[in-house]
Coordinates of C-alpha atoms in Angstrom, one line a residue:
Chain A
M1 CA 8.1 -10.4 -6.8
S2 CA 10.8 -11.8 -4.6
S3 CA 10.4 -12.6 -1.0
C4 CA 10.7 -10.2 1.6
C5 CA 12.6 -12.3 4.0
G6 CA 15.1 -15.3 3.4
D7 CA 17.2 -15.5 0.9
K8 CA 19.5 -13.1 -0.6
S9 CA 17.1 -11.3 -3.4
K10 CA 18.8 -11.1 -7.1
M11 CA 17.5 -8.9 -9.8
I12 CA 18.0 -9.8 -13.4
L13 CA 18.5 -6.7 -15.5
P14 CA 18.8 -7.6 -19.5
C15 CA 19.1 -4.6 -21.7
S16 CA 16.7 -6.5 -24.3
G17 CA 18.0 -4.6 -27.5
A18 CA 16.8 -4.6 -31.0
A19 CA 20.3 -6.7 -32.4
D20 CA 20.7 -10.5 -31.9
V21 CA 22.5 -10.3 -29.2
G22 CA 20.1 -8.0 -27.7
E23 CA 17.7 -10.8 -28.1
I24 CA 19.6 -13.6 -26.6
A25 CA 20.6 -11.2 -23.4
D26 CA 16.5 -11.4 -22.9
R27 CA 16.1 -15.0 -23.4
A28 CA 19.0 -15.6 -20.7
A29 CA 17.3 -13.6 -18.5
R30 CA 14.1 -15.1 -18.9
K31 CA 15.2 -18.7 -18.8
L32 CA 17.5 -17.7 -15.5
S33 CA 14.1 -16.1 -14.1
N34 CA 12.1 -18.9 -14.8
E35 CA 14.6 -21.3 -13.5
G36 CA 14.8 -19.6 -10.1
D37 CA 18.3 -18.3 -10.5
G38 CA 16.8 -14.4 -9.6
D39 CA 14.2 -12.4 -11.0
M40 CA 13.3 -10.8 -14.1
S41 CA 12.6 -6.9 -13.7
C42 CA 12.2 -4.2 -16.4
L43 CA 15.2 -2.1 -17.4
A44 CA 12.9 0.2 -19.4
G45 CA 10.9 1.0 -16.2
I46 CA 14.3 2.2 -14.1
G47 CA 14.9 3.8 -17.4
A48 CA 11.4 5.9 -17.2
G49 CA 12.2 6.4 -13.5
L50 CA 9.2 4.6 -11.8
S51 CA 9.6 4.7 -8.9
G52 CA 8.8 0.9 -8.4
F53 CA 11.5 0.0 -10.4
V54 CA 14.0 2.1 -9.4
A55 CA 13.6 1.4 -5.6
S56 CA 13.7 -2.3 -6.1
A57 CA 16.4 -2.3 -7.9
K58 CA 18.2 -0.2 -5.3
G59 CA 16.8 -2.8 -2.4
A60 CA 17.5 -5.7 -4.1
D61 CA 20.7 -7.8 -2.1
E62 CA 22.5 -7.9 -5.8
V63 CA 21.4 -6.7 -9.4
I64 CA 22.9 -8.6 -12.7
T65 CA 22.7 -6.9 -15.8
I66 CA 23.3 -8.8 -19.0
D67 CA 24.0 -6.6 -22.4
G68 CA 24.2 -8.0 -25.7
C69 CA 26.8 -5.7 -26.9
E70 CA 29.8 -3.8 -25.3
V71 CA 27.6 -0.4 -25.6
H72 CA 26.4 -1.4 -22.2
C73 CA 22.8 0.3 -22.1
A74 CA 21.8 -2.0 -19.4
R75 CA 24.7 -1.9 -16.6
K76 CA 25.2 2.1 -17.5
S77 CA 21.1 2.7 -16.8
V78 CA 21.4 0.4 -13.1
E79 CA 24.6 2.9 -12.5
K80 CA 22.6 5.7 -13.3
I81 CA 20.5 4.8 -10.1
G82 CA 23.6 4.4 -7.8
V83 CA 23.9 0.7 -8.3
T84 CA 26.8 -1.3 -9.4
P85 CA 25.4 -4.9 -10.8
K86 CA 27.3 -7.9 -11.4
S87 CA 27.6 -7.4 -15.3
Y88 CA 27.2 -9.7 -18.3
T89 CA 27.9 -9.4 -21.9
V90 CA 26.9 -11.9 -24.8
T91 CA 29.6 -10.5 -27.2
D92 CA 32.4 -10.5 -24.5
L93 CA 31.5 -14.6 -24.8
G94 CA 32.2 -14.7 -28.3
F95 CA 28.5 -14.0 -30.3
E96 CA 29.2 -11.5 -32.8
K97 CA 26.9 -8.5 -32.6
G98 CA 24.8 -9.2 -36.4
G99 CA 26.1 -12.4 -36.4
T100 CA 24.4 -14.8 -34.3
Q101 CA 21.3 -16.8 -34.9
V102 CA 19.4 -17.1 -32.1
T103 CA 19.0 -20.6 -31.0
E104 CA 17.9 -22.7 -27.8
S105 CA 21.8 -23.5 -27.5
V106 CA 23.1 -20.5 -27.8
V107 CA 21.3 -18.9 -25.1
Q108 CA 21.6 -21.4 -23.4
K109 CA 25.2 -21.1 -23.4
V110 CA 25.2 -17.6 -21.9
V111 CA 23.0 -18.9 -18.9
D112 CA 25.5 -20.9 -18.5
S113 CA 28.4 -18.5 -18.2
I114 CA 26.5 -16.4 -16.5
R115 CA 25.4 -19.3 -14.0
G116 CA 29.4 -19.9 -14.0
G117 CA 30.5 -16.5 -13.1
K118 CA 32.4 -15.9 -16.6
T119 CA 33.4 -12.5 -18.5
E120 CA 31.3 -11.0 -15.0
R121 CA 32.4 -7.3 -13.9
G122 CA 31.8 -5.8 -10.6
G123 CA 31.1 -7.5 -7.6
C124 CA 32.3 -10.3 -6.1
C125 CA 32.5 -14.2 -7.6
D126 CA 29.9 -15.8 -5.7
T127 CA 27.5 -16.8 -8.2
S128 CA 25.5 -19.3 -6.1
A129 CA 23.0 -17.9 -4.2
K130 CA 19.8 -18.9 -5.5
S131 CA 16.5 -15.9 -4.8
K132 CA 14.0 -17.7 -3.2
R133 CA 10.6 -16.7 -5.4
L134 CA 7.3 -15.5 -4.4
G135 CA 5.6 -16.1 -1.3
C136 CA 6.6 -14.6 2.5
C137 CA 7.8 -16.2 5.3
G138 CA 4.6 -15.3 7.5
Chain B
M1 CA -1.0 12.7 2.6
K2 CA -1.8 9.2 1.9
I3 CA 0.9 6.5 3.1
E4 CA 1.0 3.0 2.0
I5 CA 2.7 0.1 3.3
L6 CA 3.6 -2.6 0.7
G7 CA 3.7 -6.4 1.9
T8 CA 1.8 -10.2 2.4
G9 CA 2.2 -9.9 6.1
C10 CA 5.6 -10.8 7.1
P11 CA 7.5 -9.8 10.5
K12 CA 9.4 -7.1 7.9
C13 CA 6.3 -5.7 6.7
K14 CA 4.9 -5.4 10.3
K15 CA 7.8 -3.8 11.7
L16 CA 7.8 -1.0 9.0
Y17 CA 4.4 -0.4 9.3
E18 CA 5.0 0.0 13.3
L19 CA 7.9 2.1 12.1
A20 CA 5.6 4.1 10.0
Q21 CA 3.3 4.7 12.6
E22 CA 6.1 5.9 14.7
A23 CA 7.6 8.5 12.7
I24 CA 4.2 9.9 11.2
A25 CA 3.4 10.7 15.3
E26 CA 6.3 11.7 15.6
S27 CA 6.4 14.1 12.9
G28 CA 2.8 15.4 13.8
V29 CA 1.7 15.7 9.9
A30 CA -1.6 14.2 8.4
A31 CA -1.4 11.3 7.1
E32 CA -3.4 8.3 6.2
L33 CA -1.3 5.1 6.6
S34 CA -2.5 2.0 5.2
K35 CA -1.3 -1.7 4.2
V36 CA -1.4 -3.3 0.7
E37 CA -1.5 -7.4 1.4
K38 CA -2.7 -8.8 -1.8
I39 CA -0.1 -9.9 -4.4
Q40 CA -2.0 -8.5 -7.4
D41 CA -2.5 -5.3 -5.5
I42 CA 1.6 -4.6 -4.7
M43 CA 2.3 -5.5 -8.2
K44 CA 0.7 -2.5 -9.4
Y45 CA 3.4 -0.1 -8.0
N46 CA 5.8 -2.1 -10.3
V47 CA 7.8 -3.4 -7.2
M48 CA 10.1 -6.1 -7.3
L49 CA 10.5 -6.3 -3.8
T50 CA 9.0 -6.1 -0.4
P51 CA 8.1 -4.7 2.2
A52 CA 7.8 -1.4 0.4
L53 CA 6.8 2.3 1.3
V54 CA 5.0 4.0 -1.1
V55 CA 4.2 7.6 -0.2
D56 CA 1.3 9.8 -2.1
G57 CA 2.0 7.2 -5.0
Q58 CA 5.6 7.5 -5.0
V59 CA 7.8 4.2 -3.8
K60 CA 10.5 5.2 -1.3
C61 CA 12.0 2.0 -0.6
A62 CA 11.1 -1.6 -1.3
G63 CA 13.3 -4.8 -0.2
K64 CA 14.3 -3.6 3.0
I65 CA 13.2 -1.4 6.0
P66 CA 14.8 1.9 6.1
S67 CA 15.4 3.9 9.4
K68 CA 12.6 6.2 11.1
D69 CA 14.7 9.3 10.4
E70 CA 14.4 8.0 6.5
I71 CA 10.8 7.5 6.9
K72 CA 10.3 11.2 8.3
K73 CA 12.4 13.0 5.9
W74 CA 10.1 11.4 3.1
I75 CA 6.8 12.3 5.2
N76 CA 8.4 16.0 6.0
K77 CA 9.0 16.8 1.7
Q78 CA 5.9 15.6 1.1
S79 CA 3.8 17.6 3.7

């Protein structure tokens, strides 16, 4: 859970799809979240219309979607609730759907690309803000 | 009606609690207002950001302080 105050809140929503590139999107999101680049949340919770997930996405300063492929389920799910995310797509980075082995180095390449703002669609180019994790300013 | 403010006790959470108190008083609705401050309890509402405002189990906003008028709308819709 993100802080209630302090730095900008950044939410990361991967498609976590069934294909290899969906798994890469999921693992990249977990890595980014674990390393303090934002907070991963559940896209399925938004799709299900659960109020906590929906309100959190609407209230975040920045929402990042990571889709495996050009179907863009994550981006479209977020747009459906009126939020315009920064959108990244694994296949835009040269990885083929159905033809990519899910390895640490592939996941790292996707993470690095997102940190560098490559293949980003929508929003501004500032990807430098780190979100403060947990706790509160008291 | 049950209204809950989710937050660990920072100034924004306190501000939202005060705004909710005022909105309830000005709307004249019967509502029970309470705070949820433990992280584990807050996470049961699936919120990723605080402060958050919950009306009868529905999270109305998270990560920002809504205006008093917005709170009044949510309260009046539910009553």
